[in-house]
Amino acid sequence: MGVAEDYDLGVAGGGILGLCVAWLAARKGARVLVVDESRPLQAATPASAGVIWPLEALPEHSPFWPWVHRGIELYPDFVRSFDGLDPAAIEFAAHGLLRLDAQPDTLRPGEQWAAAGDLAGMPRLQGAWAAHARRVSPALLQRALLDAVQDAGVTVVEGSLERLPETTQWVTSAGDFQCQRGVMATGAWSVPGFTLEPQLLPVRGQMLELELAEPWAGPMLQDADSYMVPMTPQRVMLGSTVELVGFDATPTAAGREQILREGHRILTTLGQARVVRHWAGLRPRLGEGSAPRVGRLAANPHLACAMGLYRLGVTTAPAIGESLASWAVEAAELPLVG
């Protein structure tokens, strides 16, 4: 289709969150433009295990708990809303998550943990148990969202914003467009003219995929330093490093060694597994903490942002996408949070 001049909504960023906003807004009848600068090896998606549960602790009174809980609640219906998509095709499944050697009463009350007890006949695995924790493949979900937005008539162009729009005019490397409202969802990259405090930082996360000697019938496992996520009964994902190395998404030998060492503490039988794949991506984090920024910008009533989601992006994407789409199309309230 040809590129139209005027859009109800422009979205800067074609990751899972940006595509969620675009798709949900298009389903509400909006004409939507997505501008995405392709960085397949440096985006946040490769650095995500796709766990639909808060792996990163949030403060007890964080204003993001409603989005976390809403995202967890929405996911089954969200996945079913893709026309003709088999949930198994994006590896969407409920595995449950066991946080090893943790007690439910010592964790944040918003996380809704229970005692594990004798979990699935595995009495040696003790900790805090989240039975409803699910997982999805971030790469496959992003691909499904891209197909969905294109089927919905969203215009997707490869390019970047040259500067933060001061009016409804978007100046991009792919041309100029008129967007009545806009959403900044650019991952670890900021838009020129868009200053965040604390600073937006790319955090490299290296990950491994292993083929097991024996099938794993248990849940996702997490300890203080690492996690193990089942992909198939025979393959699991291990992660992840946390490295402030700028925009370098290169996997390293030291990262591989660290992941294997920490993963072996989670499950001792990993020593017989075969490394299938080693990769890295860049998670967006604001300063040293994990408090994102979501909402309308006070300086510009036409713009909103969803930045610095770090490890909460996949979990909250349907909920934040719903809020931003309602703001863009229905003028719903959306104060800046974070």
Coordinates of C-alpha atoms in Angstrom, one line a residue:
M1 CA 0.0 0.0 0.0
G2 CA 1.2 3.6 -0.5
V3 CA 2.3 5.7 2.4
A4 CA -0.4 8.1 3.5
E5 CA 0.5 11.6 4.6
D6 CA -1.7 11.9 7.7
Y7 CA -2.0 9.4 10.6
D8 CA -4.0 9.4 13.8
L9 CA -1.0 7.8 15.6
G10 CA 2.7 7.5 14.9
V11 CA 4.7 4.9 16.9
A12 CA 8.5 5.2 17.0
G13 CA 9.8 1.7 17.6
G14 CA 8.8 -1.7 16.2
G15 CA 9.5 -3.9 19.1
I16 CA 6.9 -5.9 21.0
L17 CA 5.6 -2.9 22.9
G18 CA 5.5 -0.5 19.9
L19 CA 3.7 -3.1 17.8
C20 CA 1.2 -3.8 20.6
V21 CA 0.3 -0.1 20.7
A22 CA 0.0 0.1 16.9
W23 CA -2.1 -3.0 16.6
L24 CA -4.5 -2.2 19.4
A25 CA -4.9 1.4 18.1
A26 CA -5.6 0.1 14.6
R27 CA -8.2 -2.3 15.9
K28 CA -9.9 0.8 17.4
G29 CA -10.1 2.3 13.9
A30 CA -7.0 4.5 14.0
R31 CA -4.7 5.1 11.0
V32 CA -1.3 4.2 12.4
L33 CA 2.3 4.6 11.3
V34 CA 5.2 2.7 12.7
V35 CA 8.7 4.0 12.2
D36 CA 11.4 1.5 13.1
E37 CA 15.1 1.5 12.7
S38 CA 16.0 -2.1 12.1
R39 CA 18.6 -3.3 14.7
P40 CA 17.9 -7.1 14.8
L41 CA 21.0 -8.0 16.8
Q42 CA 20.8 -5.1 19.3
A43 CA 17.2 -4.9 20.2
A44 CA 15.6 -5.8 23.5
T45 CA 13.7 -8.7 22.1
P46 CA 16.7 -11.1 21.8
A47 CA 17.6 -10.3 25.5
S48 CA 14.2 -11.4 26.8
A49 CA 13.3 -14.9 27.9
G50 CA 9.6 -14.1 27.4
V51 CA 8.7 -14.9 30.9
I52 CA 5.2 -13.4 31.6
W53 CA 5.9 -12.6 35.2
P54 CA 8.1 -9.9 37.0
L55 CA 11.6 -11.4 37.1
E56 CA 12.9 -8.1 38.3
A57 CA 11.7 -7.0 41.7
L58 CA 9.5 -3.9 41.9
P59 CA 9.1 -1.8 45.0
E60 CA 6.0 -2.7 47.0
H61 CA 4.2 0.5 46.2
S62 CA 5.4 0.8 42.6
P63 CA 2.7 2.4 40.3
F64 CA 3.6 -0.3 37.7
W65 CA 2.0 -3.2 39.6
P66 CA -1.4 -2.6 38.0
W67 CA 0.2 -2.9 34.5
V68 CA 2.1 -6.0 35.6
H69 CA -1.0 -7.7 36.9
R70 CA -3.1 -6.5 34.0
G71 CA -0.6 -7.8 31.5
I72 CA -0.5 -11.3 33.2
E73 CA -4.3 -11.3 33.2
L74 CA -4.6 -10.2 29.6
Y75 CA -2.2 -12.6 27.9
P76 CA -4.4 -15.6 27.2
D77 CA -7.1 -13.5 25.5
F78 CA -4.4 -11.3 23.9
V79 CA -2.8 -14.4 22.2
R80 CA -6.2 -15.8 21.2
S81 CA -7.0 -12.5 19.5
F82 CA -4.5 -13.2 16.7
D83 CA -6.6 -14.6 13.8
G84 CA -5.7 -18.2 13.2
L85 CA -2.7 -18.3 15.4
D86 CA -2.0 -21.5 17.3
P87 CA -0.6 -20.4 20.8
A88 CA 2.0 -23.2 20.5
A89 CA 3.3 -21.5 17.3
I90 CA 4.7 -18.7 19.6
E91 CA 5.6 -21.1 22.4
F92 CA 2.9 -19.6 24.6
A93 CA 2.4 -22.0 27.6
A94 CA 1.9 -22.0 31.4
H95 CA 5.0 -23.5 33.0
G96 CA 4.8 -22.0 36.4
L97 CA 7.8 -20.3 38.0
L98 CA 9.7 -21.5 41.1
R99 CA 12.0 -18.9 42.8
L100 CA 14.4 -21.2 44.5
D101 CA 15.2 -21.0 48.2
A102 CA 12.8 -18.1 48.7
Q103 CA 9.9 -17.9 51.2
P104 CA 6.6 -16.4 50.0
D105 CA 6.2 -14.2 53.0
T106 CA 9.6 -12.5 52.4
L107 CA 8.7 -11.4 48.9
R108 CA 6.8 -8.4 47.6
P109 CA 3.1 -8.9 48.3
G110 CA 2.2 -7.8 44.8
E111 CA 3.9 -10.8 43.3
Q112 CA 1.2 -13.3 44.6
W113 CA 3.6 -16.1 45.5
A114 CA 2.6 -19.4 47.3
A115 CA 4.7 -22.0 49.0
A116 CA 6.0 -24.7 46.6
G117 CA 5.7 -27.7 48.8
D118 CA 6.3 -31.0 46.9
L119 CA 6.3 -29.5 43.5
A120 CA 5.3 -32.0 40.7
G121 CA 7.0 -34.8 42.5
M122 CA 10.3 -32.8 42.9
P123 CA 10.6 -32.4 46.7
R124 CA 14.2 -31.1 46.5
L125 CA 13.0 -28.0 44.5
Q126 CA 11.8 -25.7 47.3
G127 CA 11.0 -22.0 47.1
A128 CA 8.2 -19.5 46.3
W129 CA 5.9 -20.8 43.6
A130 CA 3.9 -18.8 41.0
A131 CA 1.6 -21.3 39.4
H132 CA 0.2 -19.0 36.7
A133 CA 3.5 -17.8 35.3
R134 CA 3.6 -18.2 31.6
R135 CA 6.1 -17.9 28.8
V136 CA 6.1 -16.8 25.1
S137 CA 8.8 -16.7 22.5
P138 CA 9.6 -12.9 22.2
A139 CA 10.9 -13.4 18.6
L140 CA 7.9 -15.3 17.4
L141 CA 5.5 -13.0 19.2
Q142 CA 7.2 -10.0 17.5
R143 CA 6.8 -11.7 14.1
A144 CA 3.1 -12.4 14.8
L145 CA 2.5 -8.8 15.8
L146 CA 4.2 -7.5 12.7
D147 CA 2.0 -9.7 10.6
A148 CA -1.0 -8.5 12.6
V149 CA -0.3 -4.8 12.2
Q150 CA 0.2 -5.2 8.5
D151 CA -3.0 -7.1 8.1
A152 CA -4.7 -4.3 10.1
G153 CA -3.5 -1.7 7.5
V154 CA -0.8 -0.2 9.7
T155 CA 2.0 1.5 7.6
V156 CA 5.4 0.3 8.7
V157 CA 8.5 2.1 7.4
E158 CA 12.2 1.5 8.2
G159 CA 13.8 4.6 9.5
S160 CA 14.3 6.7 12.6
L161 CA 13.0 10.0 14.0
E162 CA 15.4 12.8 13.3
R163 CA 14.2 14.7 16.3
L164 CA 11.5 14.6 18.9
P165 CA 8.3 16.1 17.2
E166 CA 7.4 19.5 18.6
T167 CA 4.1 19.5 16.7
T168 CA 2.3 16.9 14.8
Q169 CA 5.0 16.8 12.1
W170 CA 7.3 13.8 12.2
V171 CA 10.6 14.3 10.5
T172 CA 12.1 10.9 9.9
S173 CA 14.9 9.4 7.8
A174 CA 12.2 7.8 5.7
G175 CA 10.3 11.0 5.0
D176 CA 8.0 13.5 6.7
F177 CA 4.6 12.5 8.1
Q178 CA 1.7 14.1 10.0
C179 CA 0.8 12.2 13.1
Q180 CA -1.9 13.7 15.4
R181 CA -0.5 11.8 18.3
G182 CA 2.8 9.9 18.9
V183 CA 4.3 7.2 21.1
M184 CA 8.0 6.8 21.8
A185 CA 8.8 3.1 22.3
T186 CA 12.4 2.9 21.0
G187 CA 13.9 0.5 23.5
A188 CA 17.4 1.3 24.5
W189 CA 17.7 4.2 22.0
S190 CA 16.4 7.7 22.8
V191 CA 15.1 10.1 20.2
P192 CA 17.2 13.2 19.6
G193 CA 15.8 16.0 21.7
F194 CA 14.2 13.5 24.2
T195 CA 16.0 13.7 27.5
L196 CA 15.3 11.3 30.3
E197 CA 16.6 11.5 33.9
P198 CA 18.1 9.2 35.0
Q199 CA 19.8 8.4 31.7
L200 CA 18.5 5.6 29.5
L201 CA 21.1 2.8 29.4
P202 CA 21.5 -0.3 27.2
V203 CA 22.1 -3.3 29.4
R204 CA 23.6 -6.3 27.6
G205 CA 22.0 -9.6 28.4
Q206 CA 23.7 -12.8 27.1
M207 CA 21.7 -16.0 26.9
L208 CA 22.2 -19.7 26.1
E209 CA 20.0 -22.4 24.6
L210 CA 20.8 -25.9 25.7
E211 CA 19.8 -29.3 24.6
L212 CA 19.3 -31.5 27.6
A213 CA 20.4 -35.1 28.0
E214 CA 17.1 -35.9 29.7
P215 CA 13.8 -34.1 29.1
W216 CA 12.7 -31.5 31.7
A217 CA 9.1 -31.8 32.9
G218 CA 9.5 -29.1 35.6
P219 CA 8.7 -25.4 35.8
M220 CA 10.7 -22.3 35.0
L221 CA 13.4 -21.9 37.7
Q222 CA 15.0 -18.7 39.1
D223 CA 17.5 -17.9 41.7
A224 CA 19.2 -14.6 42.7
D225 CA 21.5 -14.5 39.7
S226 CA 20.0 -16.5 36.9
Y227 CA 17.0 -18.4 35.5
M228 CA 16.2 -21.5 33.4
V229 CA 13.2 -21.4 31.1
P230 CA 11.8 -24.5 29.2
M231 CA 11.4 -24.0 25.5
T232 CA 10.6 -27.6 24.6
P233 CA 10.9 -30.7 26.9
Q234 CA 14.4 -31.2 25.5
R235 CA 15.6 -27.6 25.3
V236 CA 15.9 -24.9 27.8
M237 CA 17.1 -21.3 27.9
L238 CA 19.6 -20.0 30.4
G239 CA 20.1 -16.4 31.3
S240 CA 21.3 -13.9 31.8
T241 CA 24.2 -11.5 32.2
V242 CA 23.7 -7.9 33.2
E243 CA 26.4 -5.8 31.5
L244 CA 26.8 -2.1 31.0
V245 CA 28.9 -2.1 27.9
G246 CA 27.2 0.5 25.8
F247 CA 25.6 -0.6 22.5
D248 CA 27.8 -3.7 22.1
A249 CA 25.6 -6.8 21.7
T250 CA 28.4 -9.2 21.0
P251 CA 28.3 -12.5 23.0
T252 CA 31.5 -13.3 24.8
A253 CA 33.3 -16.3 26.2
A254 CA 33.2 -14.8 29.7
G255 CA 29.4 -14.4 29.4
R256 CA 29.0 -18.0 28.3
E257 CA 31.1 -19.3 31.2
Q258 CA 29.1 -17.2 33.7
I259 CA 25.7 -18.4 32.5
L260 CA 26.8 -22.0 32.6
R261 CA 28.3 -21.7 36.1
E262 CA 25.2 -20.0 37.5
G263 CA 22.8 -22.3 35.6
H264 CA 24.6 -25.4 37.0
R265 CA 23.7 -24.1 40.5
I266 CA 20.0 -24.1 39.5
L267 CA 20.0 -27.6 38.1
T268 CA 23.0 -29.8 38.5
T269 CA 22.1 -32.1 35.6
L270 CA 22.9 -29.3 33.1
G271 CA 26.5 -30.5 33.0
Q272 CA 25.4 -33.1 30.5
A273 CA 23.6 -30.6 28.2
R274 CA 24.8 -29.4 24.8
V275 CA 25.1 -25.7 24.0
V276 CA 23.0 -25.1 20.9
R277 CA 23.0 -21.3 20.7
H278 CA 24.6 -18.3 22.4
W279 CA 23.3 -14.7 21.7
A280 CA 22.8 -11.3 23.3
G281 CA 20.5 -8.3 23.2
L282 CA 20.2 -4.9 24.9
R283 CA 17.6 -4.2 27.5
P284 CA 16.5 -0.6 28.1
R285 CA 17.0 0.6 31.7
L286 CA 16.7 4.0 33.3
G287 CA 19.8 4.5 35.5
E288 CA 20.6 2.0 38.2
G289 CA 17.0 1.1 38.9
S290 CA 14.1 -0.5 37.1
A291 CA 11.4 2.1 37.2
P292 CA 10.1 2.7 33.6
R293 CA 8.5 5.8 32.3
V294 CA 5.0 5.4 30.7
G295 CA 2.5 8.1 29.9
R296 CA 1.9 11.4 28.2
L297 CA 4.7 13.9 28.1
A298 CA 3.9 17.1 30.1
A299 CA 5.8 19.3 27.6
N300 CA 3.8 18.0 24.6
P301 CA 0.2 16.9 24.7
H302 CA 0.6 15.1 21.4
L303 CA 3.3 12.7 22.7
A304 CA 3.5 9.8 25.1
C305 CA 6.3 7.4 25.9
A306 CA 6.9 3.8 27.1
M307 CA 10.6 3.8 27.9
G308 CA 13.0 1.9 30.2
L309 CA 10.9 -1.2 30.6
Y310 CA 14.0 -3.3 31.2
R311 CA 12.7 -6.8 32.2
L312 CA 9.0 -5.9 32.3
G313 CA 8.5 -5.2 28.6
V314 CA 7.0 -8.6 27.5
T315 CA 4.9 -9.0 30.7
T316 CA 3.3 -5.5 30.5
A317 CA 3.1 -5.1 26.7
P318 CA -0.7 -5.9 26.3
A319 CA -1.6 -3.8 29.3
I320 CA 0.6 -0.8 28.4
G321 CA -0.4 -1.1 24.8
E322 CA -4.1 -1.0 25.8
S323 CA -3.5 2.2 27.8
L324 CA -1.5 3.9 25.1
A325 CA -3.9 2.9 22.4
S326 CA -6.9 4.2 24.4
W327 CA -5.1 7.5 25.0
A328 CA -4.2 7.9 21.3
V329 CA -7.7 7.0 19.9
E330 CA -10.2 7.7 22.7
A331 CA -8.3 10.5 24.5
A332 CA -8.2 8.5 27.7
E333 CA -6.3 9.9 30.6
L334 CA -2.6 8.9 30.7
P335 CA -0.5 10.8 33.2
L336 CA 3.3 10.2 33.1
V337 CA 4.2 7.4 35.6
G338 CA 7.7 6.6 36.7

